[in-house]
mmCIF file of C-alpha atoms in Angstrom:
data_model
loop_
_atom_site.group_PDB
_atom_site.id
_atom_site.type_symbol
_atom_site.label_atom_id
_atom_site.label_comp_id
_atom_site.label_asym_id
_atom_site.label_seq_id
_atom_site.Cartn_x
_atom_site.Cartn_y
_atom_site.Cartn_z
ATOM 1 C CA UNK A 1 9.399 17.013 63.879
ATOM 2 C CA UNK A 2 10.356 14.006 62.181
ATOM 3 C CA UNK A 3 7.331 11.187 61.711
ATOM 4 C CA UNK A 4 7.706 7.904 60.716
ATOM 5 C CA UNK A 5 4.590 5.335 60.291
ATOM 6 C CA UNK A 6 5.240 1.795 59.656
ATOM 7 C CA UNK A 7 2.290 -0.205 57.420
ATOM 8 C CA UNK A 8 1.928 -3.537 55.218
ATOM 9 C CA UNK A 9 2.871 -6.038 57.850
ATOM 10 C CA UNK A 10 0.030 -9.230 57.830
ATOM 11 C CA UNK A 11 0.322 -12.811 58.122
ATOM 12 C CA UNK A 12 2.217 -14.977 55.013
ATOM 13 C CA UNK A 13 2.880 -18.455 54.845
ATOM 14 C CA UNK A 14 6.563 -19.259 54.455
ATOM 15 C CA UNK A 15 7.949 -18.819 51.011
ATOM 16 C CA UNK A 16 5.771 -15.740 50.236
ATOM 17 C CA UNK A 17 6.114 -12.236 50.331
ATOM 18 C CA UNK A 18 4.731 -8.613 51.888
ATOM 19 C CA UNK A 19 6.204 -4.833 50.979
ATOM 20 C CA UNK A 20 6.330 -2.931 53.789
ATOM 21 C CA UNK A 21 5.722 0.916 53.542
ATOM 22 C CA UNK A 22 6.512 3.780 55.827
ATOM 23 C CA UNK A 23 5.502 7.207 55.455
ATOM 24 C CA UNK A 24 7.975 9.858 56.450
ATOM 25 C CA UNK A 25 7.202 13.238 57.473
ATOM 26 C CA UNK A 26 9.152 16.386 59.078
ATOM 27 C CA UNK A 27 12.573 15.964 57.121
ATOM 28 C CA UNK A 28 14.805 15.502 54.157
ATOM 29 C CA UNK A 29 15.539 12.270 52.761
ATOM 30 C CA UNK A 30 19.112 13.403 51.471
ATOM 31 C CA UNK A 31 19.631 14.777 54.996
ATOM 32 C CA UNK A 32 19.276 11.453 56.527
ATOM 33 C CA UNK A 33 20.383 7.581 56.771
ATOM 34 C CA UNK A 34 16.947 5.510 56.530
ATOM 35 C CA UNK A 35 15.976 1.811 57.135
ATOM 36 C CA UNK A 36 14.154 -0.673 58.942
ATOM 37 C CA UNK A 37 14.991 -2.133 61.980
ATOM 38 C CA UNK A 38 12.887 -5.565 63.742
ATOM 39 C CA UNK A 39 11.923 -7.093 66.837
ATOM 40 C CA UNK A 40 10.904 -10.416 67.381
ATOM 41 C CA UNK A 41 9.082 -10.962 70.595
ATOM 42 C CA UNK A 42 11.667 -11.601 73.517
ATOM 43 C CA UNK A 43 14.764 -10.839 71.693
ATOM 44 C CA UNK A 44 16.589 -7.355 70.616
ATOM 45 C CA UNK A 45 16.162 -5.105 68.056
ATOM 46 C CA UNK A 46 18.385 -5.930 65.021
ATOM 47 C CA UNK A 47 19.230 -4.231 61.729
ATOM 48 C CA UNK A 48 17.532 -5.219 58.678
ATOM 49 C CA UNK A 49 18.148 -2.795 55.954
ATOM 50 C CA UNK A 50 19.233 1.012 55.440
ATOM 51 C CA UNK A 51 20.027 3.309 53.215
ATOM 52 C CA UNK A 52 23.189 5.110 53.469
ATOM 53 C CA UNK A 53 23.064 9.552 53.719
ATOM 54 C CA UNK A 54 26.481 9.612 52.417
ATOM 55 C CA UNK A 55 26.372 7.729 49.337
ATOM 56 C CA UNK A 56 22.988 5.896 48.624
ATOM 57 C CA UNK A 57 24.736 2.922 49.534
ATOM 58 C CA UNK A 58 22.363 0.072 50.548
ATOM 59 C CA UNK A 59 23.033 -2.066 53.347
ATOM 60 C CA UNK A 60 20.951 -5.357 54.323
ATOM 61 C CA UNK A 61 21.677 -7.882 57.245
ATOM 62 C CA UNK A 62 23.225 -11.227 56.585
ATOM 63 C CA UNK A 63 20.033 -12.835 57.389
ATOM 64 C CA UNK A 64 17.726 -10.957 54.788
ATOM 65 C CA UNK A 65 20.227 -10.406 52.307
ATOM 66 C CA UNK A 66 19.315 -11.766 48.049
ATOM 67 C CA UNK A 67 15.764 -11.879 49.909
ATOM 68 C CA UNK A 68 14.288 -8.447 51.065
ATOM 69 C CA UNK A 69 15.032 -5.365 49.282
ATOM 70 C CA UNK A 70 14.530 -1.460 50.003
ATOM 71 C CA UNK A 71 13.827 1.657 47.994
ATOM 72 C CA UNK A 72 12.633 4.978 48.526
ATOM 73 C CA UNK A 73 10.780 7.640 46.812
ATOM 74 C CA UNK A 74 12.656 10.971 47.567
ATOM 75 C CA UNK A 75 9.581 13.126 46.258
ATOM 76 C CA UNK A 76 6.773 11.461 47.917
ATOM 77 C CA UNK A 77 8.740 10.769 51.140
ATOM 78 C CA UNK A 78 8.154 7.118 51.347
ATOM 79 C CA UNK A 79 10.186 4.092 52.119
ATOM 80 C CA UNK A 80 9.947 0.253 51.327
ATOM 81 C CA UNK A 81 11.118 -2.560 52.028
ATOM 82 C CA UNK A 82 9.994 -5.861 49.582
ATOM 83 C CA UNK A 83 10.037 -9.144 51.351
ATOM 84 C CA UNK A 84 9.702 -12.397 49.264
ATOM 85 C CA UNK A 85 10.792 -15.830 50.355
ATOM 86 C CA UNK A 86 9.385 -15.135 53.352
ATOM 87 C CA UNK A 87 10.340 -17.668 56.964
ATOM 88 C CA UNK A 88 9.117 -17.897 59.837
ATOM 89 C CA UNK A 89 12.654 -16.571 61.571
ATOM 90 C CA UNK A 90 11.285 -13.230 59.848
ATOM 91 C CA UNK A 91 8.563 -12.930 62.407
ATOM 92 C CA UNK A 92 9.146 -9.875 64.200
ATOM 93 C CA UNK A 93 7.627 -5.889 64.378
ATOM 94 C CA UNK A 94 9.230 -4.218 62.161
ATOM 95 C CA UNK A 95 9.796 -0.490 62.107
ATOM 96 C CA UNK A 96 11.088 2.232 60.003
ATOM 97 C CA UNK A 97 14.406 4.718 61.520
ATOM 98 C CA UNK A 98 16.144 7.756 60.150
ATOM 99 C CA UNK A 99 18.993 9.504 61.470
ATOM 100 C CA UNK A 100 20.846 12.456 60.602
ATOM 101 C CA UNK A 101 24.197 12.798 62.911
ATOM 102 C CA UNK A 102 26.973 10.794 61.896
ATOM 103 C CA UNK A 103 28.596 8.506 63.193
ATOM 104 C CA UNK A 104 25.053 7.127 64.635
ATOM 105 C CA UNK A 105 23.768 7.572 60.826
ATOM 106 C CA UNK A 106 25.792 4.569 59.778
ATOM 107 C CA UNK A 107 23.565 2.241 58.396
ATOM 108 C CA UNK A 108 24.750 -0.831 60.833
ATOM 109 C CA UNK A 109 23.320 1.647 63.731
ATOM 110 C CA UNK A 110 20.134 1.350 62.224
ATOM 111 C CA UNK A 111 18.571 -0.526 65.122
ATOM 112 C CA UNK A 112 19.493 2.427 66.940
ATOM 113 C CA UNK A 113 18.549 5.148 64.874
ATOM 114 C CA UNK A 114 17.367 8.266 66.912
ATOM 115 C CA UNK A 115 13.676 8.277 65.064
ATOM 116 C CA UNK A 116 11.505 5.484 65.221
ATOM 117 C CA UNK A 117 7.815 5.159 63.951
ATOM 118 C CA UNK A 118 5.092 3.076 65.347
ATOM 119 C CA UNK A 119 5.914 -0.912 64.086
ATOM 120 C CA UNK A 120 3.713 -3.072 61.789
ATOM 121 C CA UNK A 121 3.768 -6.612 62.538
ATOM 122 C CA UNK A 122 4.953 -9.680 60.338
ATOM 123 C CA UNK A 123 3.931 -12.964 61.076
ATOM 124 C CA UNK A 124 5.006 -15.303 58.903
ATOM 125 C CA UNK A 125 3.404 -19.527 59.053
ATOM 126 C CA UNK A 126 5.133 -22.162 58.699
#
């Protein structure tokens, strides 16, 4: 069974930064696109940054791109995602997705990757 849990999220003034962990359980990294996906309250889920199964490729949203960055440790089965210049637009749950079946494992699907963990809120001051 594949387990994701979400952690790190907290409360930042604008300009500053958080890394955001999620422990993975119940699958392969190589066997799987993975990536974070957020909320913000009232509006939908949208893509934030994945990495691809295919290729390692990494793939980041317009709106977080030069600003958050992800990585993964394959042999401890964990996944980041480093925030830094941090606004308040970033406010939002974020979560951590993986997905194995292509085409849904393209990392632009990531919102709507088939495995979700449990969120970790960001709220970021202004």
């Amino acid at each position: 069974e594949v387990q994701l849990q979400a952690s790190g999220g907290g409360l930042v003034q604008a300009g500053g930064s958080l890394r955001l962990s999620c422990a993975a359980s119940g699958f392969t990294f190589d066997d799987y696109s993975i990536g974070w996906f957020r909320q913000a309250p009232g509006k939908k889920r949208q893509g934030v940054s994945c990495i691809d199964r295919r290729d390692g490729q990494q793939y980041y949203s317009d709106s977080v791109k030069g600003r958050f960055a992800i990585s993964s440790d394959n042999a401890l089965n964990m996944l980041y995602l480093e925030m830094t210049s941090l606004e308040p637009e970033d406010t939002a749950v974020y979560y951590c997705a993986a997905e194995r079946v292509p085409p849904y494992s393209d990392c632009p699907f990531v919102s709507e990757f088939g495995s979700r963990g449990q969120g970790t809120l960001v709220t970021v001051s202004s």
